[in-house]
Coordinates of C-alpha atoms in Angstrom, one line a residue:
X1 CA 0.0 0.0 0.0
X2 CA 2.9 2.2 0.8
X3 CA 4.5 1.5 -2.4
X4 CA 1.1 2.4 -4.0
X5 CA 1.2 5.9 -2.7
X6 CA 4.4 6.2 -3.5
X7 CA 3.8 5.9 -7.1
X8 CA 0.8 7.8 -6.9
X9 CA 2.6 10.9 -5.6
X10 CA 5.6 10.4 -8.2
X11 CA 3.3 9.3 -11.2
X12 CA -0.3 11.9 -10.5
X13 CA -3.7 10.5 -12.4
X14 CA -5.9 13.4 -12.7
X15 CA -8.2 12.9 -9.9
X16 CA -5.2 12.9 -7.4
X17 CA -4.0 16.5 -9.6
X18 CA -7.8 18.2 -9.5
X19 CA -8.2 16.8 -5.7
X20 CA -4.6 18.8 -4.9
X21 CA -5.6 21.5 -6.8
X22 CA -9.4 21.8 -5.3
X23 CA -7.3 21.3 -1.7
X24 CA -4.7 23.9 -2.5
X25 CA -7.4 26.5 -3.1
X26 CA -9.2 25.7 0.0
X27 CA -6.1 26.0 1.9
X28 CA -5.5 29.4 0.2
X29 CA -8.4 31.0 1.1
X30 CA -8.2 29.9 4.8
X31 CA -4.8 31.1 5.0
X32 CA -6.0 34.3 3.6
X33 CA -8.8 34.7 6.0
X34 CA -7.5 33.5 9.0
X35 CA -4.1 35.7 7.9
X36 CA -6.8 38.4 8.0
X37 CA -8.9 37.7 10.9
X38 CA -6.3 35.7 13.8
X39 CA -3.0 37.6 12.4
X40 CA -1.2 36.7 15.7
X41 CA -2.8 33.0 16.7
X42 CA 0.0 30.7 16.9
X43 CA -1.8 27.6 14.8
X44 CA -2.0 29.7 11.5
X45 CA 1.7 29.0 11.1
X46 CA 0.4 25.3 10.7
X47 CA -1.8 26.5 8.0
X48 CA 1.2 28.4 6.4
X49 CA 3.1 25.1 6.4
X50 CA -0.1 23.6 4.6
X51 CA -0.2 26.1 2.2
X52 CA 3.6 25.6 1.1
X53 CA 3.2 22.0 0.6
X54 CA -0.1 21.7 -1.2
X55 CA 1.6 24.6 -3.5
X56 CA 4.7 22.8 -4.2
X57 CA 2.9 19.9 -5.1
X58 CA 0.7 21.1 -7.1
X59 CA 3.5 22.9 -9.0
X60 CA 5.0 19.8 -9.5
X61 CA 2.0 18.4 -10.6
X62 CA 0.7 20.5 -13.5
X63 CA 4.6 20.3 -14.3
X64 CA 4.0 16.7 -14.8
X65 CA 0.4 16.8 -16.8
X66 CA 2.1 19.0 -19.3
X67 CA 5.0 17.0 -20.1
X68 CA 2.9 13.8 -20.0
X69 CA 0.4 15.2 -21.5
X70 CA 0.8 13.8 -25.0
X71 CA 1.4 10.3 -23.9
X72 CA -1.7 10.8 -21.5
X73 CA -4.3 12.3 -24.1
X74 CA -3.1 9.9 -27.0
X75 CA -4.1 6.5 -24.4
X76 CA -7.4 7.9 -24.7
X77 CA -7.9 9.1 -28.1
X78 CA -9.1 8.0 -31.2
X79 CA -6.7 8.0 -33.5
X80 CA -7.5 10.8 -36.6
X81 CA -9.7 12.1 -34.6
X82 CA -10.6 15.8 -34.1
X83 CA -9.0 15.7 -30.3
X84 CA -6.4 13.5 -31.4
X85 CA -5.2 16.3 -34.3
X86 CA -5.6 19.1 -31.4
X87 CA -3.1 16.8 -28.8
X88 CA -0.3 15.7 -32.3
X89 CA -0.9 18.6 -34.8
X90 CA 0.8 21.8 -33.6
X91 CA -0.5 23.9 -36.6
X92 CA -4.1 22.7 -36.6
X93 CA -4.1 23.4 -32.8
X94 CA -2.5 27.1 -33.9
X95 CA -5.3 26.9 -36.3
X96 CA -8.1 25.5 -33.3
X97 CA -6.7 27.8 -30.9
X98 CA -6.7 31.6 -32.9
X99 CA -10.1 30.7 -34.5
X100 CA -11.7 30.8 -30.7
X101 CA -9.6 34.0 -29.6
X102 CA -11.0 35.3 -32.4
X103 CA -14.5 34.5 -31.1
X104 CA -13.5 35.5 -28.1
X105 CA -12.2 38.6 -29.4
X106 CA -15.5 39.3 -31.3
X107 CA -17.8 38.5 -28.3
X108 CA -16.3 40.5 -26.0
X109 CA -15.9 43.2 -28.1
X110 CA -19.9 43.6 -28.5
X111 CA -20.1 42.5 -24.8
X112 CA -18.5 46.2 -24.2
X113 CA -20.1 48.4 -27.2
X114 CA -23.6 47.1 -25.4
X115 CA -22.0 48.0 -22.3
X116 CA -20.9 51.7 -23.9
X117 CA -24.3 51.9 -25.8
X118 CA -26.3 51.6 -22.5
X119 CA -23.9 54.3 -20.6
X120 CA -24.4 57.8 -20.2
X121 CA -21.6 58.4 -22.7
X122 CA -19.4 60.6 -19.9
X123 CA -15.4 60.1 -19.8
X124 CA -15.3 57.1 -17.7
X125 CA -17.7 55.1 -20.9
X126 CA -15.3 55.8 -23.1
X127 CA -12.9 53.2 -22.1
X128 CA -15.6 50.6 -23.0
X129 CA -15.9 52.0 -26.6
X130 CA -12.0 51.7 -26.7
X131 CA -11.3 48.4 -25.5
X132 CA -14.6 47.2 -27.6
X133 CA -12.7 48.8 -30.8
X134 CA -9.7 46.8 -29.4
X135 CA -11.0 43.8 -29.1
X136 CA -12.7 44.6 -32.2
X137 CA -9.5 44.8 -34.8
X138 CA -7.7 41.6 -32.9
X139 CA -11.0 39.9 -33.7
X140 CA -11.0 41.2 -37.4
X141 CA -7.1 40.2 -37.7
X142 CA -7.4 36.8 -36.7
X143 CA -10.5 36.3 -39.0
X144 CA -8.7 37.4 -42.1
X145 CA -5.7 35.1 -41.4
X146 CA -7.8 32.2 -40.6
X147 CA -10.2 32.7 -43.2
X148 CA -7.6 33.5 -46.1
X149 CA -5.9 30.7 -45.3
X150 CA -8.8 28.6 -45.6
X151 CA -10.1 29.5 -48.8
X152 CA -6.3 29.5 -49.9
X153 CA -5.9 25.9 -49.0
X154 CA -9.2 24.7 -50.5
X155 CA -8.5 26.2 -54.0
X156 CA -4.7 25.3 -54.4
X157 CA -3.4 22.6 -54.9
X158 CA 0.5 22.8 -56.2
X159 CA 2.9 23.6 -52.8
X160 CA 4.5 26.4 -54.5
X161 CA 1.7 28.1 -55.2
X162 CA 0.1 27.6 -51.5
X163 CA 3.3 29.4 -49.7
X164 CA 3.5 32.1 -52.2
X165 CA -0.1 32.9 -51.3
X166 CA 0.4 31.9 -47.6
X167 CA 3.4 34.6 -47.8
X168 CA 0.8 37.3 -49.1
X169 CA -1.4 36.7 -46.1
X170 CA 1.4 37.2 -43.8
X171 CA 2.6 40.1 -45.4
X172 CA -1.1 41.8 -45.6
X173 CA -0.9 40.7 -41.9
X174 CA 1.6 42.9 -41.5
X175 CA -0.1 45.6 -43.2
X176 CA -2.7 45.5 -40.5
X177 CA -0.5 45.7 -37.8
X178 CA 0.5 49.1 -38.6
X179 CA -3.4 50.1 -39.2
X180 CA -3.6 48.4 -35.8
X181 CA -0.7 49.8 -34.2
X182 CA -2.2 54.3 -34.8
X183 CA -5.3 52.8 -32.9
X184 CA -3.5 51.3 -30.6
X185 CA -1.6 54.5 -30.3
X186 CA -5.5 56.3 -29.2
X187 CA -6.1 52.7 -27.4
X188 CA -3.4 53.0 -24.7
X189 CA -3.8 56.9 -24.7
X190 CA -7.5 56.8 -23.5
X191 CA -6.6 54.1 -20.6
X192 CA -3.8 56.3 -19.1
X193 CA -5.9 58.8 -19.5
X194 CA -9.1 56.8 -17.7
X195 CA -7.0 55.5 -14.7
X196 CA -5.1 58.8 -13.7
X197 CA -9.4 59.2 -12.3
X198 CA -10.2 55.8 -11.1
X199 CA -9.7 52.9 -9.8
X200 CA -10.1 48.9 -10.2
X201 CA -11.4 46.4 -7.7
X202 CA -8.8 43.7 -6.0
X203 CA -10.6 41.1 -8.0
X204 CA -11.1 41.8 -11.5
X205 CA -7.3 42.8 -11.2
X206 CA -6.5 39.7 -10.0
X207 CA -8.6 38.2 -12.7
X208 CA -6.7 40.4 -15.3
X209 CA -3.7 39.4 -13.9
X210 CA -4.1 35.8 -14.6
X211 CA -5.8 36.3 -17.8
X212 CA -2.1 38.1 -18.9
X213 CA 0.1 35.8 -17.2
X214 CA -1.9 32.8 -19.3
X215 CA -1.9 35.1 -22.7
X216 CA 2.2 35.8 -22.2
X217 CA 2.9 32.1 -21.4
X218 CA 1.3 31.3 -24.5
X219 CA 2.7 34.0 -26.6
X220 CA 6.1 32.6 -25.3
X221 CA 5.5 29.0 -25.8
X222 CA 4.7 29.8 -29.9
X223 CA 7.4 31.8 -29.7
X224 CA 10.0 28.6 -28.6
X225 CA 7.8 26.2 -30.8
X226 CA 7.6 28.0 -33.9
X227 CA 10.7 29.6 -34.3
X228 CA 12.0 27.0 -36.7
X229 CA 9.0 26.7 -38.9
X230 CA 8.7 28.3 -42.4
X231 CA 4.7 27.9 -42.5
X232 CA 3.9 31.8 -42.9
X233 CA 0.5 31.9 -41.6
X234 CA 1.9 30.4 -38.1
X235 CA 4.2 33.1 -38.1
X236 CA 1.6 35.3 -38.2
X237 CA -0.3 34.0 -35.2
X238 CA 2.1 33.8 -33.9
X239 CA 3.5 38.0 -33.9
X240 CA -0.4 38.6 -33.5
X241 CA 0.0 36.6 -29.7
X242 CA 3.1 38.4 -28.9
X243 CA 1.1 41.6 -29.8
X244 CA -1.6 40.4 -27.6
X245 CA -0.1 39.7 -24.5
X246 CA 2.2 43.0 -24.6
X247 CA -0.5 45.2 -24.5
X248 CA -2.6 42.6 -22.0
X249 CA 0.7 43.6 -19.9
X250 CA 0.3 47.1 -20.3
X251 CA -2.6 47.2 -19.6
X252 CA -2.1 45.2 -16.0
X253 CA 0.6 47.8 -15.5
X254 CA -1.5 50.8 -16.0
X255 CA -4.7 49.0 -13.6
X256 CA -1.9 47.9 -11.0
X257 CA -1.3 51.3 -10.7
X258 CA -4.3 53.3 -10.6
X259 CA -5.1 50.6 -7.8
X260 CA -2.2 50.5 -5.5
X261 CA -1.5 54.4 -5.5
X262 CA -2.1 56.2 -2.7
X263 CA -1.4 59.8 -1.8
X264 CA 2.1 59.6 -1.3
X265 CA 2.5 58.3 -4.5
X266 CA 4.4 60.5 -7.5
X267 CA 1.8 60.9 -10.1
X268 CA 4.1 62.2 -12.3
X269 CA 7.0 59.6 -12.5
X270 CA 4.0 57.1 -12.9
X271 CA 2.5 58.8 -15.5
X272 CA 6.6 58.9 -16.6
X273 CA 6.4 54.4 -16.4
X274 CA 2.7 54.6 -18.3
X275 CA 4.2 55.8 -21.1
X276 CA 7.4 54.7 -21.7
X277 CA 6.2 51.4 -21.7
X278 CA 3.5 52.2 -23.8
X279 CA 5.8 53.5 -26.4
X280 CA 7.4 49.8 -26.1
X281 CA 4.6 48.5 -26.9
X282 CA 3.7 50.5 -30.0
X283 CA 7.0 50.3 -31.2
X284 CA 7.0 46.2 -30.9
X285 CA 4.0 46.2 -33.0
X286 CA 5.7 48.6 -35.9
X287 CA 8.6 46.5 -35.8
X288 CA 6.5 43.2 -35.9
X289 CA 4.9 44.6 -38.6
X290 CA 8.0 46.2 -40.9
X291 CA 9.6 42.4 -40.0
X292 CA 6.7 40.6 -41.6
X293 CA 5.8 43.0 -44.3
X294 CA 10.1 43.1 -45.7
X295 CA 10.6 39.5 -44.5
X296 CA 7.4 38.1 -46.5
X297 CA 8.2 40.6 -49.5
X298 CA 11.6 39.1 -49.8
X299 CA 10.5 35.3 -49.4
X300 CA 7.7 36.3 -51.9
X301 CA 10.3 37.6 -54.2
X302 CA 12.5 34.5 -54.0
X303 CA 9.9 32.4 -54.1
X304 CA 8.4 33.3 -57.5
X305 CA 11.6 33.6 -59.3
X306 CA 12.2 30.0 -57.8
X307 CA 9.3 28.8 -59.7
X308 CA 10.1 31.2 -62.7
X309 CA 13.4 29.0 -63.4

């Protein structure tokens, strides 16, 4: 039996993994409270001990899913089927994964014109119009490259002619980066403008927080896989997630701020950080944009005097 546990703890199934998540939480939140409530009682050291070890196991056991995942997923699936492409094909899942962001995208950008349709239309409203437009062009982006590069793949049929036409929608991707990058520009100037008067609630930046931590992990993760790959139209998702989660950490900055300052806090220097790292971010999506639109231009080139000879 002691074995048994043993090789449970080493080798986690997924009810052992949800039950240490589920307990972790629990143990969070009682920490929290207690921290709140009993700061000095001497047993909430024992919870603090809890806390640790439920978190380092559950660290180590998400660790584990992920790099058994494959092996996992695949004893369960049916083999061509449309799970089993989403666990083995790392372009279809690209392809899976930036149709529903664009969903996403699109729903939540109506989600806040409804929300900036119903207001009184005073200052503070306008930052649901903005992040609705927002939302709006990512949306619009992803739908083009998507539905480009199906139609493209439906109607051609010789592999030359698929990349050069795969190149055009990663350079027009690039086209639309700059487009996106002067409303960006009016994007990032409303919300620094928005914050300097209010304030965000503990939650929803908490919320936010883990929303951009999960939207820069993946950003990074397409980054590592598709670095090698000469497919153009996963290059393009894959600038359009980096694009993404920069401004998802801008925007954490700028709510981080307007919620932890206080009186004694320089509104000026802050106001200083705002923008220089808003001009990063503009600048990273001109520069994505130039690399895309002079990189595909000169693949394009090569590749049609390739097929010329």
């Amino acid at each position: 039996m002691k074995d048994k546990w043993k090789q449970w703890l080493k080798h986690p199934p997924i009810l052992i993994s949800i039950s240490t998540w589920i307990m972790t939480i629990v143990f969070l939140g009682l920490c929290i409270f207690y921290n709140i409530k009993y700061p000095d009682a001497w047993w909430i050291y024992i919870l603090d001990v809890l806390i640790l070890i439920f978190s380092v196991y559950t660290i180590y056991t998400v660790v584990y899913l992920v790099k058994n995942f494959k092996e996992i997923a695949n004893k369960h699936l049916k083999e061509g089927s449309f799970t089993h492409r989403i666990v083995n094909d790392y372009i279809y899942r690209s392809y899976f994964f930036a149709l529903m962001s664009a969903l996403f995208d699109i729903v939540y950008a109506i989600f806040n014109f409804v929300i900036f349709g119903l207001s009184n239309f005073d200052y503070a409203s306008i930052w649901y119009g903005a992040i609705a437009a927002y939302f709006l062009c990512l949306g619009i982006i992803r739908a083009y490259i998507l539905i480009r590069t199906k139609l493209v793949n439906n109607k051609t049929i010789n592999l030359d002619d698929l990349h050069i036409k795969e190149l055009k929608i990663y350079i027009t991707t690039g086209v639309l980066f700059l487009v996106l990058d002067i409303y960006l520009s009016v994007f990032v100037g409303v919300k620094i403008r928005i914050n300097a008067e209010s304030t965000h609630g503990v939650i929803s930046t908490i919320t936010s927080a883990v929303y951009t931590f999960i939207k820069v992990i993946v950003a990074i993760h397409s980054y590592i896989k598709t670095r090698k790959m000469k497919k153009p139209v996963v290059q393009a998702i894959k600038a359009l997630n980096i694009t993404d989660a920069s401004v998802s950490l801008l925007n954490l900055e700028i709510t981080m701020i307007a919620l932890f300052s206080n009186e004694n806090t320089d509104d000026q220097s802050m106001i200083i950080v705002k923008f220089i790292t808003a001009i990063a971010v503009c600048a990273l999506t001109i520069i994505l944009g130039l690399i895309m639109i002079i990189e595909g231009s000169v693949k394009l080139k090569k590749s049609r005097s390739l097929k010329g000879n």
